Amino acid sequence: MGKINWRNLTEGLAALSIVLSLIFVGLEVRQSSTIARTEAYQVYSISIAENAREIAHDPEFATLLVGLSTGQKTEFSITETAQLFTHFSSVLYLHHGLYQSIQEGVIPEEYLEIIRNDPEYQTAFFRGIWPRIKVYSTGSFNNFVESEVLHI
């Protein structure tokens, strides 16, 4: 065997350690993305569950929402108007968070269909409060809602 060239050996080991470090960093970034995506799904799921639970525990409000969604109820008391405004604010806030997670690439874009197809947004009541309620959202989300949900 020939003489060992220590310089070449050290350079080779240094290059190998750099490659291994890059692989490790890549795996860590991938894992962080997966964790962020999982957390975003959990936050969205918990919010949906809480919203559904609140409606389920208030039969009068559930009846109000059904009447609103089917168009059978078009006149609302002050209390009902306040309840609906609060409900729509929370749903809009929930969808705004979903929209931001989609824009950040954490949740896939097909989840935009949840927002696009929410029948509550098509009610005359929501369209009536939209100018007052949109001040709580960002411009990009408002533009999305106006162009792809409300079609205005």
Coordinates of C-alpha atoms in Angstrom, one line a residue:
M1 CA 0.0 0.0 0.0
G2 CA 1.0 3.5 -0.7
K3 CA 1.5 6.3 1.6
I4 CA -1.7 8.0 3.0
N5 CA -2.2 11.5 1.7
W6 CA -3.6 13.1 4.9
R7 CA -4.6 16.3 3.2
N8 CA -6.8 14.5 0.6
L9 CA -8.3 12.3 3.4
T10 CA -9.2 15.3 5.5
E11 CA -10.7 17.2 2.6
G12 CA -12.8 14.2 1.7
L13 CA -14.0 13.8 5.3
A14 CA -14.8 17.5 5.5
A15 CA -16.8 17.3 2.2
L16 CA -18.6 14.2 3.5
S17 CA -19.5 15.9 6.8
I18 CA -20.9 19.0 4.9
V19 CA -23.1 16.7 2.7
L20 CA -24.3 14.8 5.8
S21 CA -25.1 18.1 7.5
L22 CA -27.1 19.3 4.6
I23 CA -29.1 16.1 4.5
F24 CA -29.8 16.5 8.2
V25 CA -30.9 20.1 7.8
G26 CA -33.2 19.0 4.9
L27 CA -34.8 16.4 7.1
E28 CA -35.3 18.8 9.9
V29 CA -37.0 21.4 7.6
R30 CA -39.2 18.7 6.2
Q31 CA -40.2 17.5 9.7
S32 CA -40.9 21.1 10.8
S33 CA -43.2 21.6 7.8
T34 CA -45.1 18.4 8.7
I35 CA -45.5 19.6 12.3
A36 CA -46.7 23.0 11.2
R37 CA -49.2 21.4 8.8
T38 CA -50.5 19.1 11.5
E39 CA -50.9 21.9 13.9
A40 CA -52.8 24.0 11.4
Y41 CA -55.2 21.1 10.7
Q42 CA -55.7 20.6 14.5
V43 CA -56.4 24.3 15.1
Y44 CA -58.9 24.3 12.2
S45 CA -60.6 21.1 13.4
I46 CA -60.9 22.2 16.9
S47 CA -62.4 25.5 15.8
I48 CA -65.0 23.7 13.6
A49 CA -65.8 21.3 16.4
E50 CA -66.3 24.2 18.9
N51 CA -68.5 26.1 16.5
A52 CA -70.6 23.0 15.8
R53 CA -70.9 22.2 19.5
E54 CA -72.1 25.7 20.3
I55 CA -74.8 25.4 17.6
A56 CA -75.8 22.0 18.8
H57 CA -76.2 23.1 22.4
D58 CA -78.5 26.0 21.4
P59 CA -81.5 24.6 19.5
E60 CA -83.0 28.1 19.1
F61 CA -79.9 29.3 17.3
A62 CA -79.7 26.1 15.2
T63 CA -83.3 26.8 14.1
L64 CA -82.4 30.4 13.4
L65 CA -79.4 29.2 11.2
V66 CA -81.6 26.8 9.3
G67 CA -84.2 29.4 8.7
L68 CA -81.5 31.8 7.5
S69 CA -79.9 29.2 5.2
T70 CA -83.1 28.1 3.7
G71 CA -84.5 31.6 3.2
Q72 CA -87.5 30.8 5.4
K73 CA -86.5 33.5 7.9
T74 CA -85.7 37.0 6.6
E75 CA -86.7 39.2 9.5
F76 CA -84.6 39.1 12.7
S77 CA -84.9 40.6 16.2
I78 CA -82.1 42.7 17.6
T79 CA -81.0 39.7 19.7
E80 CA -81.0 37.4 16.6
T81 CA -79.1 40.0 14.6
A82 CA -76.5 40.2 17.3
Q83 CA -76.3 36.4 17.5
L84 CA -75.9 36.1 13.8
F85 CA -73.3 38.9 13.6
T86 CA -71.3 37.1 16.3
H87 CA -71.6 33.8 14.5
F88 CA -70.6 35.2 11.2
S89 CA -67.6 37.0 12.8
S90 CA -66.4 33.7 14.3
V91 CA -66.9 31.8 11.1
L92 CA -65.1 34.5 9.1
Y93 CA -62.3 34.5 11.6
L94 CA -62.0 30.7 11.3
H95 CA -62.0 30.9 7.5
H96 CA -59.5 33.7 7.6
G97 CA -57.1 31.5 9.6
L98 CA -57.6 28.7 7.1
Y99 CA -57.0 31.1 4.2
Q100 CA -53.7 32.2 5.8
S101 CA -52.5 28.7 6.4
I102 CA -53.3 27.9 2.7
Q103 CA -51.4 31.0 1.6
E104 CA -48.4 30.0 3.7
G105 CA -48.4 26.6 2.0
V106 CA -49.2 24.8 5.2
I107 CA -52.6 23.5 4.1
P108 CA -53.3 22.4 0.5
E109 CA -55.2 24.8 -1.8
E110 CA -58.1 22.5 -2.3
Y111 CA -59.3 23.6 1.2
L112 CA -60.3 26.9 -0.3
E113 CA -63.4 25.0 -1.5
I114 CA -64.6 24.9 2.1
I115 CA -64.7 28.7 2.1
R116 CA -66.0 29.0 -1.5
N117 CA -68.9 26.6 -0.8
D118 CA -70.0 27.7 2.6
P119 CA -73.8 28.3 2.1
E120 CA -74.0 30.8 4.9
Y121 CA -72.0 33.3 2.8
Q122 CA -74.7 33.2 0.2
T123 CA -77.4 34.5 2.5
A124 CA -78.8 38.0 2.2
F125 CA -78.0 38.5 5.8
F126 CA -74.3 37.9 5.3
R127 CA -74.1 40.0 2.2
G128 CA -75.8 42.8 4.2
I129 CA -73.3 42.7 7.1
W130 CA -70.2 42.1 4.8
P131 CA -69.2 45.8 4.6
R132 CA -69.2 46.0 8.4
I133 CA -67.6 42.6 9.1
K134 CA -64.8 42.7 6.6
V135 CA -62.9 45.3 8.6
Y136 CA -61.7 42.4 10.8
S137 CA -59.9 40.6 8.0
T138 CA -56.9 41.3 5.8
G139 CA -57.2 42.8 2.3
S140 CA -56.1 39.6 0.5
F141 CA -58.7 37.5 2.3
N142 CA -61.4 40.2 1.7
N143 CA -60.5 40.2 -2.0
F144 CA -60.7 36.4 -2.1
V145 CA -64.2 36.5 -0.4
E146 CA -65.5 39.2 -2.7
S147 CA -64.2 37.7 -5.9
E148 CA -64.5 34.0 -5.3
V149 CA -67.3 33.6 -2.7
L150 CA -69.6 36.6 -3.1
H151 CA -68.8 37.3 -6.7
I152 CA -68.9 41.1 -6.3

